[in-house]
């Protein structure tokens, strides 16, 4: 039994060989702080965000693409694996995608969580490689391909050729940071405090980083920080443009830095092939046009961008012999 896990900051997806994506749930755990009892995991816990009494804490155990709470992550992985595998009589091989700049300590934390959850063998696969496989790119060819994976907590930019990563950069700015900018802007401008669910809704509805339309607006509900009362304000796309573009430009600068150190032959391939965007963060309006205008390289969003990494992680077992550089130094961990 082979399982691929996209352990994302905002969402966990599990791909099972022969079945495709079998689970997609928010990476949230709800805990009773009085008794340390875990009350809910995934979708049920996500619905509690911002709506719990003081003794119930709905937390995200992953931050910026890495584990910030090992115990909660382990429980979450166990719960999700139990949902898709039942009693785990046969211990699966598990491939987990990780940011390309992950440290040894973070790698061990991810691996230990999977082993404790019941994995027989754990492979760590770099996110850009997983994204490229999931996007249908033939990474085995001597042909340069640039993949930009914009998740919830991290953005990974990589140039791939001959099944390996030639140049890569990882930036801890991604989809969640757009939401943080929206929250900060509304607090500073209108003194209205909103939660992350409302910020995500606004980002999807009117978030834009290129050629905004001042006639596009959204209604925001929150709490006035000074009055302490519920407040409703209408915000235009043009208002949010500058703070969101500032975040998007950080991603653009990383892409430029990778292009700057890419070998000339591969750079020519990228100019021909274009840049492929994956991940939920790539869906913010205007991002492909912004990157294209700044780099002069054509940009496209992969088919099914939100599931690319999970699909690629699950399918990576088909390429085990060829992915010696795609896996983190071919580091594998056995647990029999």
mmCIF file of C-alpha atoms in Angstrom:
data_model
loop_
_atom_site.group_PDB
_atom_site.id
_atom_site.type_symbol
_atom_site.label_atom_id
_atom_site.label_comp_id
_atom_site.label_asym_id
_atom_site.label_seq_id
_atom_site.Cartn_x
_atom_site.Cartn_y
_atom_site.Cartn_z
ATOM 1 C CA UNK A 1 0.000 0.000 0.000
ATOM 2 C CA UNK A 2 1.509 3.299 -1.154
ATOM 3 C CA UNK A 3 0.297 6.641 0.151
ATOM 4 C CA UNK A 4 1.327 10.171 -0.756
ATOM 5 C CA UNK A 5 0.743 12.973 1.758
ATOM 6 C CA UNK A 6 0.769 16.664 0.966
ATOM 7 C CA UNK A 7 1.299 17.977 4.477
ATOM 8 C CA UNK A 8 0.250 21.559 3.862
ATOM 9 C CA UNK A 9 0.076 24.512 6.226
ATOM 10 C CA UNK A 10 -3.625 24.987 5.503
ATOM 11 C CA UNK A 11 -4.738 21.658 3.991
ATOM 12 C CA UNK A 12 -3.660 18.028 4.186
ATOM 13 C CA UNK A 13 -4.293 15.881 1.118
ATOM 14 C CA UNK A 14 -3.770 12.133 0.884
ATOM 15 C CA UNK A 15 -3.329 10.277 -2.410
ATOM 16 C CA UNK A 16 -3.668 6.484 -2.440
ATOM 17 C CA UNK A 17 -2.292 4.384 -5.277
ATOM 18 C CA UNK A 18 -5.093 3.128 -7.505
ATOM 19 C CA UNK A 19 -7.686 5.428 -5.922
ATOM 20 C CA UNK A 20 -6.416 8.985 -6.388
ATOM 21 C CA UNK A 21 -7.036 11.666 -3.769
ATOM 22 C CA UNK A 22 -8.974 10.053 -0.934
ATOM 23 C CA UNK A 23 -8.808 12.823 1.668
ATOM 24 C CA UNK A 24 -8.631 16.610 1.628
ATOM 25 C CA UNK A 25 -9.152 18.330 4.968
ATOM 26 C CA UNK A 26 -7.921 21.495 6.723
ATOM 27 C CA UNK A 27 -4.808 20.981 8.852
ATOM 28 C CA UNK A 28 -6.492 22.086 12.078
ATOM 29 C CA UNK A 29 -6.785 20.363 15.472
ATOM 30 C CA UNK A 30 -9.182 21.440 18.242
ATOM 31 C CA UNK A 31 -7.976 20.826 21.821
ATOM 32 C CA UNK A 32 -9.610 21.214 25.225
ATOM 33 C CA UNK A 33 -6.881 23.083 27.122
ATOM 34 C CA UNK A 34 -8.342 22.111 30.498
ATOM 35 C CA UNK A 35 -8.150 18.365 29.920
ATOM 36 C CA UNK A 36 -5.689 18.217 26.943
ATOM 37 C CA UNK A 37 -8.350 16.171 25.154
ATOM 38 C CA UNK A 38 -8.366 16.416 21.354
ATOM 39 C CA UNK A 39 -11.935 17.227 20.358
ATOM 40 C CA UNK A 40 -11.806 17.373 16.579
ATOM 41 C CA UNK A 41 -9.444 17.126 13.604
ATOM 42 C CA UNK A 42 -9.697 18.457 10.066
ATOM 43 C CA UNK A 43 -12.934 19.888 8.699
ATOM 44 C CA UNK A 44 -14.780 19.656 12.018
ATOM 45 C CA UNK A 45 -11.975 21.528 13.808
ATOM 46 C CA UNK A 46 -11.779 24.153 11.027
ATOM 47 C CA UNK A 47 -15.411 25.073 11.599
ATOM 48 C CA UNK A 48 -14.445 25.912 15.189
ATOM 49 C CA UNK A 49 -11.790 28.504 14.206
ATOM 50 C CA UNK A 50 -12.618 31.811 15.874
ATOM 51 C CA UNK A 51 -15.788 30.377 17.399
ATOM 52 C CA UNK A 52 -14.593 28.481 20.455
ATOM 53 C CA UNK A 53 -14.868 29.250 24.190
ATOM 54 C CA UNK A 54 -11.632 30.187 25.943
ATOM 55 C CA UNK A 55 -10.805 26.627 27.026
ATOM 56 C CA UNK A 56 -11.037 25.176 23.483
ATOM 57 C CA UNK A 57 -8.138 26.011 21.195
ATOM 58 C CA UNK A 58 -8.371 25.376 17.433
ATOM 59 C CA UNK A 59 -4.760 25.367 16.221
ATOM 60 C CA UNK A 60 -2.794 24.762 13.040
ATOM 61 C CA UNK A 61 0.086 22.400 13.970
ATOM 62 C CA UNK A 62 2.032 23.390 10.844
ATOM 63 C CA UNK A 63 3.386 26.865 10.264
ATOM 64 C CA UNK A 64 5.124 28.116 7.123
ATOM 65 C CA UNK A 65 5.229 24.604 5.690
ATOM 66 C CA UNK A 66 6.922 22.926 8.662
ATOM 67 C CA UNK A 67 5.800 21.287 11.894
ATOM 68 C CA UNK A 68 5.436 23.725 14.781
ATOM 69 C CA UNK A 69 3.607 21.288 17.104
ATOM 70 C CA UNK A 70 4.966 17.773 16.725
ATOM 71 C CA UNK A 71 2.440 16.060 19.000
ATOM 72 C CA UNK A 72 -0.595 17.606 17.297
ATOM 73 C CA UNK A 73 0.821 16.852 13.835
ATOM 74 C CA UNK A 74 1.386 13.234 14.775
ATOM 75 C CA UNK A 75 -2.171 12.899 16.041
ATOM 76 C CA UNK A 76 -3.525 14.601 12.917
ATOM 77 C CA UNK A 77 -1.606 12.298 10.554
ATOM 78 C CA UNK A 78 -2.728 9.245 12.558
ATOM 79 C CA UNK A 79 -6.352 10.378 12.400
ATOM 80 C CA UNK A 80 -6.233 11.025 8.649
ATOM 81 C CA UNK A 81 -4.421 7.750 7.892
ATOM 82 C CA UNK A 82 -7.004 5.877 9.973
ATOM 83 C CA UNK A 83 -9.761 7.469 7.895
ATOM 84 C CA UNK A 84 -8.261 6.277 4.604
ATOM 85 C CA UNK A 85 -6.622 3.008 5.674
ATOM 86 C CA UNK A 86 -8.927 1.675 8.390
ATOM 87 C CA UNK A 87 -7.096 -0.362 11.000
ATOM 88 C CA UNK A 88 -3.700 -0.230 9.211
ATOM 89 C CA UNK A 89 -3.176 -4.004 9.333
ATOM 90 C CA UNK A 90 -0.739 -3.531 6.447
ATOM 91 C CA UNK A 91 1.677 -0.712 7.152
ATOM 92 C CA UNK A 92 1.936 1.541 4.088
ATOM 93 C CA UNK A 93 4.906 3.116 2.394
ATOM 94 C CA UNK A 94 4.413 6.842 2.729
ATOM 95 C CA UNK A 95 5.820 9.641 0.598
ATOM 96 C CA UNK A 96 5.560 13.112 2.158
ATOM 97 C CA UNK A 97 6.342 16.302 0.286
ATOM 98 C CA UNK A 98 8.489 18.874 2.083
ATOM 99 C CA UNK A 99 9.746 22.392 1.198
ATOM 100 C CA UNK A 100 13.049 22.334 -0.679
ATOM 101 C CA UNK A 101 14.740 24.351 2.111
ATOM 102 C CA UNK A 102 13.666 22.049 4.961
ATOM 103 C CA UNK A 103 16.250 21.531 7.707
ATOM 104 C CA UNK A 104 17.440 18.174 9.100
ATOM 105 C CA UNK A 105 15.572 18.815 12.355
ATOM 106 C CA UNK A 106 12.347 19.544 10.470
ATOM 107 C CA UNK A 107 12.860 16.461 8.276
ATOM 108 C CA UNK A 108 13.190 14.246 11.337
ATOM 109 C CA UNK A 109 10.049 15.764 12.879
ATOM 110 C CA UNK A 110 8.008 15.049 9.725
ATOM 111 C CA UNK A 111 9.397 11.525 9.446
ATOM 112 C CA UNK A 112 8.826 10.660 13.103
ATOM 113 C CA UNK A 113 5.234 11.862 12.887
ATOM 114 C CA UNK A 114 4.572 9.548 9.921
ATOM 115 C CA UNK A 115 6.356 6.575 11.523
ATOM 116 C CA UNK A 116 4.408 7.048 14.763
ATOM 117 C CA UNK A 117 1.231 7.207 12.700
ATOM 118 C CA UNK A 118 1.922 3.719 11.298
ATOM 119 C CA UNK A 119 4.100 4.123 8.210
ATOM 120 C CA UNK A 120 6.429 1.242 7.309
ATOM 121 C CA UNK A 121 8.778 3.340 5.201
ATOM 122 C CA UNK A 122 8.877 7.101 4.753
ATOM 123 C CA UNK A 123 10.207 9.036 1.771
ATOM 124 C CA UNK A 124 10.612 12.798 1.830
ATOM 125 C CA UNK A 125 9.991 14.355 -1.580
ATOM 126 C CA UNK A 126 10.776 17.961 -2.439
ATOM 127 C CA UNK A 127 7.621 19.957 -3.197
ATOM 128 C CA UNK A 128 8.704 21.265 -6.624
ATOM 129 C CA UNK A 129 9.371 17.712 -7.847
ATOM 130 C CA UNK A 130 5.974 16.578 -6.549
ATOM 131 C CA UNK A 131 4.291 19.599 -8.136
ATOM 132 C CA UNK A 132 5.982 18.928 -11.487
ATOM 133 C CA UNK A 133 4.909 15.271 -11.523
ATOM 134 C CA UNK A 134 1.369 16.255 -10.542
ATOM 135 C CA UNK A 135 1.285 18.894 -13.295
ATOM 136 C CA UNK A 136 2.088 16.232 -15.881
ATOM 137 C CA UNK A 137 5.594 17.485 -16.673
ATOM 138 C CA UNK A 138 8.056 14.869 -17.939
ATOM 139 C CA UNK A 139 10.889 15.626 -15.527
ATOM 140 C CA UNK A 140 13.135 12.815 -16.827
ATOM 141 C CA UNK A 141 14.133 14.724 -19.967
ATOM 142 C CA UNK A 142 17.266 16.927 -20.259
ATOM 143 C CA UNK A 143 14.972 19.917 -20.608
ATOM 144 C CA UNK A 144 14.735 22.776 -18.126
ATOM 145 C CA UNK A 145 11.360 23.262 -16.457
ATOM 146 C CA UNK A 146 10.583 25.931 -13.856
ATOM 147 C CA UNK A 147 7.913 25.139 -11.287
ATOM 148 C CA UNK A 148 6.624 27.654 -8.740
ATOM 149 C CA UNK A 149 4.560 26.005 -6.010
ATOM 150 C CA UNK A 150 2.673 28.569 -3.904
ATOM 151 C CA UNK A 151 1.085 26.809 -0.960
ATOM 152 C CA UNK A 152 -0.417 28.132 2.239
ATOM 153 C CA UNK A 153 2.818 28.723 4.152
ATOM 154 C CA UNK A 154 5.697 28.457 1.666
ATOM 155 C CA UNK A 155 6.531 29.219 -1.940
ATOM 156 C CA UNK A 156 8.985 26.841 -3.615
ATOM 157 C CA UNK A 157 10.690 27.837 -6.846
ATOM 158 C CA UNK A 158 12.783 25.237 -8.674
ATOM 159 C CA UNK A 159 14.391 24.514 -12.015
ATOM 160 C CA UNK A 160 14.112 20.804 -12.788
ATOM 161 C CA UNK A 161 15.962 18.703 -15.357
ATOM 162 C CA UNK A 162 16.807 14.986 -15.642
ATOM 163 C CA UNK A 163 14.621 14.089 -12.631
ATOM 164 C CA UNK A 164 16.534 16.405 -10.327
ATOM 165 C CA UNK A 165 16.426 19.910 -8.902
ATOM 166 C CA UNK A 166 19.142 22.060 -10.502
ATOM 167 C CA UNK A 167 18.408 25.333 -8.679
ATOM 168 C CA UNK A 168 15.822 26.025 -5.997
ATOM 169 C CA UNK A 169 14.730 28.618 -3.467
ATOM 170 C CA UNK A 170 12.125 28.393 -0.727
ATOM 171 C CA UNK A 171 10.324 31.448 0.606
ATOM 172 C CA UNK A 172 8.130 31.509 3.680
ATOM 173 C CA UNK A 173 5.645 33.828 2.014
ATOM 174 C CA UNK A 174 2.569 32.286 0.412
ATOM 175 C CA UNK A 175 -1.232 32.189 0.453
ATOM 176 C CA UNK A 176 -1.634 32.725 4.208
ATOM 177 C CA UNK A 177 0.434 35.901 4.064
ATOM 178 C CA UNK A 178 -2.018 37.485 1.626
ATOM 179 C CA UNK A 179 -4.726 36.886 4.227
ATOM 180 C CA UNK A 180 -2.559 38.388 6.976
ATOM 181 C CA UNK A 181 -2.106 41.513 4.845
ATOM 182 C CA UNK A 182 -5.884 41.824 4.429
ATOM 183 C CA UNK A 183 -6.389 41.522 8.203
ATOM 184 C CA UNK A 184 -3.647 44.109 8.865
ATOM 185 C CA UNK A 185 -5.020 46.567 6.265
ATOM 186 C CA UNK A 186 -8.578 46.471 7.623
ATOM 187 C CA UNK A 187 -7.335 46.900 11.190
ATOM 188 C CA UNK A 188 -5.127 49.865 10.318
ATOM 189 C CA UNK A 189 -7.567 51.573 7.948
ATOM 190 C CA UNK A 190 -11.006 50.850 9.388
ATOM 191 C CA UNK A 191 -10.124 49.648 12.914
ATOM 192 C CA UNK A 192 -12.123 46.530 12.070
ATOM 193 C CA UNK A 193 -10.808 43.176 13.234
ATOM 194 C CA UNK A 194 -11.692 40.095 11.149
ATOM 195 C CA UNK A 195 -10.825 36.407 11.451
ATOM 196 C CA UNK A 196 -8.771 34.308 9.051
ATOM 197 C CA UNK A 197 -11.846 32.665 7.532
ATOM 198 C CA UNK A 198 -13.268 36.060 6.547
ATOM 199 C CA UNK A 199 -9.837 37.122 5.243
ATOM 200 C CA UNK A 200 -9.651 33.992 3.084
ATOM 201 C CA UNK A 201 -13.134 34.717 1.718
ATOM 202 C CA UNK A 202 -12.117 38.286 0.796
ATOM 203 C CA UNK A 203 -8.883 37.083 -0.832
ATOM 204 C CA UNK A 204 -10.813 34.677 -3.043
ATOM 205 C CA UNK A 205 -13.544 37.195 -3.916
ATOM 206 C CA UNK A 206 -11.593 40.370 -4.662
ATOM 207 C CA UNK A 207 -7.886 39.710 -4.072
ATOM 208 C CA UNK A 208 -5.854 41.034 -7.034
ATOM 209 C CA UNK A 209 -2.159 41.800 -7.671
ATOM 210 C CA UNK A 210 -2.310 43.175 -11.238
ATOM 211 C CA UNK A 211 -4.574 45.808 -12.833
ATOM 212 C CA UNK A 212 -7.230 46.009 -10.067
ATOM 213 C CA UNK A 213 -10.786 47.184 -10.748
ATOM 214 C CA UNK A 214 -12.030 49.834 -8.291
ATOM 215 C CA UNK A 215 -15.634 48.877 -9.120
ATOM 216 C CA UNK A 216 -15.192 45.360 -7.707
ATOM 217 C CA UNK A 217 -16.096 45.394 -4.013
ATOM 218 C CA UNK A 218 -16.857 43.043 -1.148
ATOM 219 C CA UNK A 219 -18.714 43.429 2.116
ATOM 220 C CA UNK A 220 -16.697 42.631 5.226
ATOM 221 C CA UNK A 221 -18.084 41.807 8.650
ATOM 222 C CA UNK A 222 -15.983 42.055 11.761
ATOM 223 C CA UNK A 223 -15.627 43.757 15.140
ATOM 224 C CA UNK A 224 -14.671 47.397 15.599
ATOM 225 C CA UNK A 225 -11.531 47.439 17.703
ATOM 226 C CA UNK A 226 -12.361 50.648 19.598
ATOM 227 C CA UNK A 227 -16.145 50.360 19.963
ATOM 228 C CA UNK A 228 -16.124 46.611 20.526
ATOM 229 C CA UNK A 229 -19.275 46.290 18.393
ATOM 230 C CA UNK A 230 -20.000 44.312 15.213
ATOM 231 C CA UNK A 231 -19.092 46.362 12.146
ATOM 232 C CA UNK A 232 -19.748 46.065 8.422
ATOM 233 C CA UNK A 233 -17.603 47.815 5.790
ATOM 234 C CA UNK A 234 -17.368 47.712 2.011
ATOM 235 C CA UNK A 235 -13.874 47.386 0.565
ATOM 236 C CA UNK A 236 -12.834 47.702 -3.079
ATOM 237 C CA UNK A 237 -10.360 45.567 -4.981
ATOM 238 C CA UNK A 238 -8.209 48.655 -5.626
ATOM 239 C CA UNK A 239 -7.853 49.313 -1.873
ATOM 240 C CA UNK A 240 -6.341 45.906 -1.219
ATOM 241 C CA UNK A 241 -4.160 45.989 -4.324
ATOM 242 C CA UNK A 242 -1.038 47.607 -2.812
ATOM 243 C CA UNK A 243 -0.692 45.420 0.321
ATOM 244 C CA UNK A 244 -1.347 42.265 -1.699
ATOM 245 C CA UNK A 245 1.014 43.273 -4.496
ATOM 246 C CA UNK A 246 3.789 43.882 -1.955
ATOM 247 C CA UNK A 247 3.518 40.229 -0.908
ATOM 248 C CA UNK A 248 3.310 39.028 -4.517
ATOM 249 C CA UNK A 249 6.477 40.960 -5.401
ATOM 250 C CA UNK A 250 8.405 38.945 -2.794
ATOM 251 C CA UNK A 251 7.486 35.828 -4.780
ATOM 252 C CA UNK A 252 8.462 37.547 -8.034
ATOM 253 C CA UNK A 253 11.867 38.499 -6.608
ATOM 254 C CA UNK A 254 12.576 34.885 -5.634
ATOM 255 C CA UNK A 255 11.640 33.729 -9.142
ATOM 256 C CA UNK A 256 14.029 36.330 -10.580
ATOM 257 C CA UNK A 257 16.817 35.213 -8.230
ATOM 258 C CA UNK A 258 16.426 31.607 -9.391
ATOM 259 C CA UNK A 259 16.411 32.645 -13.061
ATOM 260 C CA UNK A 260 19.542 34.684 -12.404
ATOM 261 C CA UNK A 261 21.579 31.632 -11.336
ATOM 262 C CA UNK A 262 20.042 29.117 -13.744
ATOM 263 C CA UNK A 263 22.566 27.703 -16.270
ATOM 264 C CA UNK A 264 22.172 29.403 -19.681
ATOM 265 C CA UNK A 265 21.037 26.271 -21.560
ATOM 266 C CA UNK A 266 18.300 25.606 -19.037
ATOM 267 C CA UNK A 267 17.385 29.294 -19.057
ATOM 268 C CA UNK A 268 16.737 28.990 -22.787
ATOM 269 C CA UNK A 269 14.507 25.966 -22.149
ATOM 270 C CA UNK A 270 12.512 27.907 -19.546
ATOM 271 C CA UNK A 271 12.014 30.800 -21.980
ATOM 272 C CA UNK A 272 10.551 28.263 -24.438
ATOM 273 C CA UNK A 273 8.592 26.141 -21.945
ATOM 274 C CA UNK A 274 7.430 28.954 -19.688
ATOM 275 C CA UNK A 275 6.888 28.945 -15.922
ATOM 276 C CA UNK A 276 4.316 26.606 -14.388
ATOM 277 C CA UNK A 277 2.426 27.743 -11.262
ATOM 278 C CA UNK A 278 0.918 25.248 -8.840
ATOM 279 C CA UNK A 279 -0.667 25.454 -5.387
ATOM 280 C CA UNK A 280 -3.712 27.306 -4.099
ATOM 281 C CA UNK A 281 -1.775 30.569 -3.748
ATOM 282 C CA UNK A 282 -1.293 30.701 -7.523
ATOM 283 C CA UNK A 283 -5.020 31.336 -7.977
ATOM 284 C CA UNK A 284 -4.997 34.900 -6.654
ATOM 285 C CA UNK A 285 -6.167 37.115 -9.475
ATOM 286 C CA UNK A 286 -3.465 38.698 -11.631
ATOM 287 C CA UNK A 287 -0.475 36.741 -10.320
ATOM 288 C CA UNK A 288 0.440 35.053 -13.641
ATOM 289 C CA UNK A 289 0.228 38.424 -15.430
ATOM 290 C CA UNK A 290 2.399 40.095 -12.756
ATOM 291 C CA UNK A 291 5.112 37.418 -12.998
ATOM 292 C CA UNK A 292 4.997 37.558 -16.802
ATOM 293 C CA UNK A 293 5.348 41.337 -16.846
ATOM 294 C CA UNK A 294 8.329 41.242 -14.475
ATOM 295 C CA UNK A 295 10.236 38.277 -15.986
ATOM 296 C CA UNK A 296 9.221 38.466 -19.690
ATOM 297 C CA UNK A 297 8.627 34.710 -19.567
ATOM 298 C CA UNK A 298 5.217 33.235 -20.316
ATOM 299 C CA UNK A 299 3.401 31.856 -17.277
ATOM 300 C CA UNK A 300 0.621 29.305 -16.973
ATOM 301 C CA UNK A 301 -1.295 27.799 -14.086
ATOM 302 C CA UNK A 302 -1.231 23.986 -14.036
ATOM 303 C CA UNK A 303 -4.403 22.002 -14.442
ATOM 304 C CA UNK A 304 -5.847 21.246 -11.013
ATOM 305 C CA UNK A 305 -3.239 23.441 -9.248
ATOM 306 C CA UNK A 306 -4.528 22.839 -5.719
ATOM 307 C CA UNK A 307 -4.092 19.070 -6.001
ATOM 308 C CA UNK A 308 -0.853 18.968 -8.041
ATOM 309 C CA UNK A 309 1.468 18.339 -5.108
ATOM 310 C CA UNK A 310 -0.707 15.593 -3.589
ATOM 311 C CA UNK A 311 -1.062 13.840 -6.959
ATOM 312 C CA UNK A 312 2.668 14.099 -7.637
ATOM 313 C CA UNK A 313 3.562 12.844 -4.158
ATOM 314 C CA UNK A 314 1.327 9.800 -4.624
ATOM 315 C CA UNK A 315 2.647 9.063 -8.112
ATOM 316 C CA UNK A 316 6.289 9.473 -7.056
ATOM 317 C CA UNK A 317 6.520 5.752 -6.250
ATOM 318 C CA UNK A 318 6.333 5.076 -10.004
ATOM 319 C CA UNK A 319 9.573 7.054 -10.390
ATOM 320 C CA UNK A 320 11.524 5.760 -7.398
ATOM 321 C CA UNK A 321 14.481 4.597 -9.475
ATOM 322 C CA UNK A 322 14.739 7.917 -11.326
ATOM 323 C CA UNK A 323 14.105 10.309 -8.458
ATOM 324 C CA UNK A 324 17.353 9.938 -6.575
ATOM 325 C CA UNK A 325 17.826 13.700 -6.503
ATOM 326 C CA UNK A 326 14.131 14.438 -6.073
ATOM 327 C CA UNK A 327 13.929 12.731 -2.751
ATOM 328 C CA UNK A 328 15.743 14.589 0.003
ATOM 329 C CA UNK A 329 19.206 13.138 -0.671
ATOM 330 C CA UNK A 330 17.349 9.844 -1.145
ATOM 331 C CA UNK A 331 16.755 9.808 2.604
ATOM 332 C CA UNK A 332 14.364 7.051 3.552
ATOM 333 C CA UNK A 333 13.360 5.783 6.936
ATOM 334 C CA UNK A 334 12.291 2.227 7.672
ATOM 335 C CA UNK A 335 10.125 1.138 10.538
ATOM 336 C CA UNK A 336 9.258 -2.560 10.607
#
